[in-house]
Tab-separated table of C-alpha atoms in Angstrom:
chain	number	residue	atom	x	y	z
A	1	UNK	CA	0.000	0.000	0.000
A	2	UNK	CA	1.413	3.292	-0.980
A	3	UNK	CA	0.957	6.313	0.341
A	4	UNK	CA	-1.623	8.869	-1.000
A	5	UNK	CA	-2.482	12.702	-1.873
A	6	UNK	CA	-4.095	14.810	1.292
A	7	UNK	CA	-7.858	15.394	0.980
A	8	UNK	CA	-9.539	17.886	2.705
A	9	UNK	CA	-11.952	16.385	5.184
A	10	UNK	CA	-15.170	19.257	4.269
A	11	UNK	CA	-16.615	21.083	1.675
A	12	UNK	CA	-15.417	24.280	2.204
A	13	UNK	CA	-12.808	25.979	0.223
A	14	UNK	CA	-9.083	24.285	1.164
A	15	UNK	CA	-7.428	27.096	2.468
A	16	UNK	CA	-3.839	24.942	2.523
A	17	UNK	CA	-2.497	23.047	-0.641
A	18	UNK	CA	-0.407	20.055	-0.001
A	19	UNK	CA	2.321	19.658	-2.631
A	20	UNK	CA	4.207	16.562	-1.552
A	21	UNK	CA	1.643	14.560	-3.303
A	22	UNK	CA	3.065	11.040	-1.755
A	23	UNK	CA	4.603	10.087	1.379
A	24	UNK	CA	5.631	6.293	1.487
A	25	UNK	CA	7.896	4.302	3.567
A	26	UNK	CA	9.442	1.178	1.862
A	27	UNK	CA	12.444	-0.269	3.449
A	28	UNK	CA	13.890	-2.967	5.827
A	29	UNK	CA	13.987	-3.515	9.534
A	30	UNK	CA	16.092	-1.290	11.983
A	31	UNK	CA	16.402	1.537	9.258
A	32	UNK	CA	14.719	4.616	9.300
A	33	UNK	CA	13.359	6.962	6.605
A	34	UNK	CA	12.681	10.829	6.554
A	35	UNK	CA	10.509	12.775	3.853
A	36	UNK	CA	9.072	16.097	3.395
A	37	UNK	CA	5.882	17.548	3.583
A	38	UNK	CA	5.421	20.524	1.498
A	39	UNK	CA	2.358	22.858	1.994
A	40	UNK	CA	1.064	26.126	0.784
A	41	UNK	CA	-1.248	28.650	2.140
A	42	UNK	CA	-3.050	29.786	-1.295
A	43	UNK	CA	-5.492	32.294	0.836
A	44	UNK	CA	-4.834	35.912	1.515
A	45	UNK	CA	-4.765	35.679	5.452
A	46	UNK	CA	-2.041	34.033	7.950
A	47	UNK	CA	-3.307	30.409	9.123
A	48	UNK	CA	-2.302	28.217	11.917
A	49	UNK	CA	-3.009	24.490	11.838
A	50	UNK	CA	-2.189	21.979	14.193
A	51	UNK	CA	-2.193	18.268	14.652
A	52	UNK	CA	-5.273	16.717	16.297
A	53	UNK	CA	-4.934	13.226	15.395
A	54	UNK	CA	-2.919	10.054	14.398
A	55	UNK	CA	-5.781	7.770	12.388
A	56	UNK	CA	-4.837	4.198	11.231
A	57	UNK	CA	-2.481	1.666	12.216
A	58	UNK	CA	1.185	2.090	13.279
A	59	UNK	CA	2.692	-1.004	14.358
A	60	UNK	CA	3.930	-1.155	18.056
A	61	UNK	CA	7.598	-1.449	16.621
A	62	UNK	CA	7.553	1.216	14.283
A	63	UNK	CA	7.567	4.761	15.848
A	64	UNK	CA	7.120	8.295	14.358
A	65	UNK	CA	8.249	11.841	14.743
A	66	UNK	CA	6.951	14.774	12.962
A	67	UNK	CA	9.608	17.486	12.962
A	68	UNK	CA	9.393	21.290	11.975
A	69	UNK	CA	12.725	22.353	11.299
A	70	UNK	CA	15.379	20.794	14.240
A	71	UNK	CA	12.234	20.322	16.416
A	72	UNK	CA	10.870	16.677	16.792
A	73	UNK	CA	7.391	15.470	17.884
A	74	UNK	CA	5.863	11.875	18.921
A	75	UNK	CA	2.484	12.536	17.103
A	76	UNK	CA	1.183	10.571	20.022
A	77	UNK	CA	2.225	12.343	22.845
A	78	UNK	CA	2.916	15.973	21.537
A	79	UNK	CA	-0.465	16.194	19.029
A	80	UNK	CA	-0.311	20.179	20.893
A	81	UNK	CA	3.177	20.919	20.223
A	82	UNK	CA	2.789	19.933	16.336
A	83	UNK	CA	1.768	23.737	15.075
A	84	UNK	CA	2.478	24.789	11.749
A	85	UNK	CA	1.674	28.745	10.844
A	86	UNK	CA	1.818	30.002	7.217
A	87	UNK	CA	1.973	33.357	6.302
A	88	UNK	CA	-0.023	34.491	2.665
A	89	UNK	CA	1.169	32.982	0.026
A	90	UNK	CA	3.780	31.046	2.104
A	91	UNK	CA	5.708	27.842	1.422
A	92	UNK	CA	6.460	25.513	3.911
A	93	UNK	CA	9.232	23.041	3.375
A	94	UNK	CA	10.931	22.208	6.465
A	95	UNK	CA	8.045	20.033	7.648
A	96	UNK	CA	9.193	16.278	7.996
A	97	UNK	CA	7.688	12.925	8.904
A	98	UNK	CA	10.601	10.496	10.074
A	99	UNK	CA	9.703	7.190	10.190
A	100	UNK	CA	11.429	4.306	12.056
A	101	UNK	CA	10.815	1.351	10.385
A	102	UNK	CA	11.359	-1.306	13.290
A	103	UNK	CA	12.137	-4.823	14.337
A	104	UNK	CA	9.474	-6.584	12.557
A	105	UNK	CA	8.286	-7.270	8.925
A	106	UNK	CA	4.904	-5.260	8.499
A	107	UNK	CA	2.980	-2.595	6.621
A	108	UNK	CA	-0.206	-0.837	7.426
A	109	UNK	CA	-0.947	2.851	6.762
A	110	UNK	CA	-1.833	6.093	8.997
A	111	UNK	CA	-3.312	9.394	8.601
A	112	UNK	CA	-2.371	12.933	10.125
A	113	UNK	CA	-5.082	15.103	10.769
A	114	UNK	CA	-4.147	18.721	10.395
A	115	UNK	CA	-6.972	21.385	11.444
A	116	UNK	CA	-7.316	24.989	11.516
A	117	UNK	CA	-7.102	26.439	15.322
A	118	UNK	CA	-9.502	29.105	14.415
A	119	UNK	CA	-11.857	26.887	12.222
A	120	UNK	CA	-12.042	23.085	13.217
A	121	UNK	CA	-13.866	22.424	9.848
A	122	UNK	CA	-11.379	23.083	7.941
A	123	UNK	CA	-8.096	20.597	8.066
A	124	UNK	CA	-6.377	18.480	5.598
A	125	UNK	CA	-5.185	14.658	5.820
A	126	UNK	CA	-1.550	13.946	5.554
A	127	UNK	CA	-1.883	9.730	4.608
A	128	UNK	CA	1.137	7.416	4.465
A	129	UNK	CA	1.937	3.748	3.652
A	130	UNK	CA	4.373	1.673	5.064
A	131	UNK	CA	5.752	-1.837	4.067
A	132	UNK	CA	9.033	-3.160	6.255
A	133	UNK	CA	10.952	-6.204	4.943
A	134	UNK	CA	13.962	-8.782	6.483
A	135	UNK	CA	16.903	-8.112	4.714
A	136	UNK	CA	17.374	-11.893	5.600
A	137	UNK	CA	14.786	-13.149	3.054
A	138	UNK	CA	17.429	-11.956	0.684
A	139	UNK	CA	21.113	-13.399	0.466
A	140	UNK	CA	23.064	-10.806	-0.239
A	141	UNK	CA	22.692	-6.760	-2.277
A	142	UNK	CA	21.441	-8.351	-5.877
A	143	UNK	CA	20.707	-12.288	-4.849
A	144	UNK	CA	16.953	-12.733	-3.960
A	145	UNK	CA	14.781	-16.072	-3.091
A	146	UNK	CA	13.616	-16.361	-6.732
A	147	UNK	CA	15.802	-13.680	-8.398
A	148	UNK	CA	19.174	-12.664	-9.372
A	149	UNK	CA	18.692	-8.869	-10.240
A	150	UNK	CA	21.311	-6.378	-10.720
A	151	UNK	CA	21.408	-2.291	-10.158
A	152	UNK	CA	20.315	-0.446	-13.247
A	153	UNK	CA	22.963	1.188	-15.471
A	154	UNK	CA	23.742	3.310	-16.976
A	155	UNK	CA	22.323	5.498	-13.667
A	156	UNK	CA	21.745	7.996	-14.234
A	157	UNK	CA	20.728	7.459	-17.764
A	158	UNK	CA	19.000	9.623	-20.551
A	159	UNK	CA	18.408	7.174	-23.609
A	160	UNK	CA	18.265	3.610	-22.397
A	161	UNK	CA	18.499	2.270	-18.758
A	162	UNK	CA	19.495	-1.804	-18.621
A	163	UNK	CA	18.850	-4.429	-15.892
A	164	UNK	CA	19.942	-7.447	-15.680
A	165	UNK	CA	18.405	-10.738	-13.861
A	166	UNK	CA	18.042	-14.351	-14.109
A	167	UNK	CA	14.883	-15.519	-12.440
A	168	UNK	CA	15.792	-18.987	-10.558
A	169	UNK	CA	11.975	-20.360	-10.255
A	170	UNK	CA	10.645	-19.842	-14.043
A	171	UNK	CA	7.208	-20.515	-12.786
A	172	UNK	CA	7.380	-17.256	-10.348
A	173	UNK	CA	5.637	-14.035	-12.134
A	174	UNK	CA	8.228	-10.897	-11.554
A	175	UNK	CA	7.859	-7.570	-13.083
A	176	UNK	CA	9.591	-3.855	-12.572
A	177	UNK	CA	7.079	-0.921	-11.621
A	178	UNK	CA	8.612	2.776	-11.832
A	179	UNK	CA	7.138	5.419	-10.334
A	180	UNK	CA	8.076	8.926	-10.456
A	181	UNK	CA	9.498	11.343	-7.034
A	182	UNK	CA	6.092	11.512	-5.666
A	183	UNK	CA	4.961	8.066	-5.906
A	184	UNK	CA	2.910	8.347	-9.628
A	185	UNK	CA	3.535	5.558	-11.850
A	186	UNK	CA	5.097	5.498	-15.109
A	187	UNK	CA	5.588	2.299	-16.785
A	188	UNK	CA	5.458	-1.274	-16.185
A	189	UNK	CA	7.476	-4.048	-17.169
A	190	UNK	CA	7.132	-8.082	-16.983
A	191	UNK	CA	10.126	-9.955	-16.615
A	192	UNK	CA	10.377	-12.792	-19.346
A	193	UNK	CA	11.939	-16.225	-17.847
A	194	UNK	CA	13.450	-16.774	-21.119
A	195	UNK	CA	15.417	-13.139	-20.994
A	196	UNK	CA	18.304	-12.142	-19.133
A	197	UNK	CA	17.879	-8.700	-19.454
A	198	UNK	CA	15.476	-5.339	-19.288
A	199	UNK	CA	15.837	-2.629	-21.277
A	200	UNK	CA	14.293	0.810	-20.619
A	201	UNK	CA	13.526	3.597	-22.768
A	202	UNK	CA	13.952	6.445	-20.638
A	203	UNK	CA	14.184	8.987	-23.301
A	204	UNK	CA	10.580	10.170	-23.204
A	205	UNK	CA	10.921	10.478	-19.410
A	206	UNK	CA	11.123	13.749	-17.700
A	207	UNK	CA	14.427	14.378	-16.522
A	208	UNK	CA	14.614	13.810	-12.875
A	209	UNK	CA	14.474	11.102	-10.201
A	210	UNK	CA	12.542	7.692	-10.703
A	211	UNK	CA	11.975	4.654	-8.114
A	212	UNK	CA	12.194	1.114	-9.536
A	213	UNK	CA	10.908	-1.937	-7.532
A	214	UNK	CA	11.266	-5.005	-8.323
A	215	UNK	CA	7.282	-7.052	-8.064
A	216	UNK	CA	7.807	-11.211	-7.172
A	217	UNK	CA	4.422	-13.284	-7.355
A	218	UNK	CA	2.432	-9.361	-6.375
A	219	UNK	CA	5.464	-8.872	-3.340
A	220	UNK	CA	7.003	-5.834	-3.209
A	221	UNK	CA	10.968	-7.149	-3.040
A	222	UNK	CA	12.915	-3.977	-3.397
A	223	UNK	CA	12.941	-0.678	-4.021
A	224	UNK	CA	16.114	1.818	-5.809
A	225	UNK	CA	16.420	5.093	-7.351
A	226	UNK	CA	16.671	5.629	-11.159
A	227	UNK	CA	18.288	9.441	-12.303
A	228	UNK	CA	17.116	10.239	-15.264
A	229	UNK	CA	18.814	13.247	-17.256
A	230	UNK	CA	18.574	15.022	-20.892
C-alpha cells in the first residue's frame, strides 16, 4: 500500500495546498526513513493548523516523529506541540515525517489530521503507507529467493536504462514498476523467464528522479532510485 495525496476532510474551500503529493515508507527492519511535507497557504490571510490526530495503524515497533525544522514530535504524545503557521502565500518546506521502520516485517498505513485552530472544519489529511521487509529473506545486495537482479545502469541514464536478472523459479511471475518522485507511476514491465535482461527507454521520461521496484508473485521485493537526465 502506498501512500496517498491529502484530501480535505469538508466542503469548504481548502485554504492549505499540499504539494508533496506522496509520502511512502518502503524499506527494511532497523532503518529509518525521513521525507518532506510541502504545503502552501493559497489564501490571503495568515493560518495556523495543528495536529489533532494520528488515524490508522502504526505497528507497536515502528515509531514516528513529525519534525518542523530541528524540532521533533511523537504525534502521540505531543499532538499540541505539532503547530504549523503560514503566512499568505507562504511555502512551507521544512516540515518532515521520520519514520522508524522497526524490528518486525509489516505494513499498514496512517493518517495525520491537520486542522485549523480558528476553524475546526477546515483541516487536511496527511496519509502514508508503510511496508518493512527482512533483509534476511534476501542473500546478499542483488541475490533474492527467486531472483538474481542487478542495479540499473547506466544510472543515471537519458536514452536507455538496462537491468539485468536471471529468475531462478521460471514458474514465479516478476515484473519492474517505476514510479516517479512523488509516488505516480510510469511504466510497467514483466520480466520474461526466457530473458536475461530489461531494457528501458527512458528517453521520453522527464528528466529527474525515478523509483524502480522489483514485483515477485504481487510482493514488493525492493525498491532503488533511477536518475534520469537530458
Amino acid at each position: 500500500m502506498w501512500l496517498c495525496l491529502m484530501l480535505p476532510l469538508f466542503a469548504e474551500a481548502q485554504q492549505v495546498r499540499v504539494l508533496s503529493e506522496d509520502l511512502k515508507f518502503v524499506g527494511d527492519i532497523s532503518t529509518s526513513q525521513r521525507k518532506t511535507i510541502i504545503l502552501q497557504n493559497e489564501s490571503t490571510e495568515p493560518i495556523t493548523y495543528f495536529l489533532k490526530n494520528v488515524i490508522g495503524n502504526i505497528g507497536s515497533s515502528q515509531h514516528v516523529k513529525i519534525c518542523i525544522g530541528d524540532d521533533c514530535y511523537d504525534p502521540k504524545r505531543d499532538l499540541g506541540k505539532v503547530k504549523i503557521s503560514l503566512q499568505p502565500g507562504e511555502l512551507i518546506t521544512d516540515l518532515y515525517m521520520d519514520f522508524d521502520m522497526g524490528i518486525v516485517s509489516t505494513k499498514g498505513s496512517f493518517e495525520l489530521n491537520f486542522v485549523n485552530v480558528e476553524n475546526i472544519r477546515e483541516s487536511f489529511l496527511v496519509e502514508a503507507n508503510y511496508e518493512v521487509s527482512n533483509p534476511n529473506d534476501k542473500i546478499d545486495e542483488f541475490d533474492y529467493k527467486e531472483i538474481t537482479l542487478s542495479d540499473i545502469y547506466p544510472n543515471p541514464s537519458n536514452r536507455v536504462a538496462q537491468l539485468d536478472y536471471q529468475l531462478k523459479n521460471t514458474n514465479a511471475e516478476a515484473k519492474i514498476a517505476i514510479n516517479s518522485f512523488i509516488g505516480n507511476p510510469v511504466a510497467e514491465y514483466q520480466l520474461d523467464p526466457d530473458r536475461n535482461s530489461l531494457l528501458i527507454n527512458v528517453s521520453d521520461f522527464n528528466p529527474g528522479v525515478y523509483f524502480y521496484t522489483l514485483f515477485v508473485n504481487n510482493k514488493n521485493i525492493v525498491t532503488k532510485k533511477l536518475v534520469v537526465k537530458k
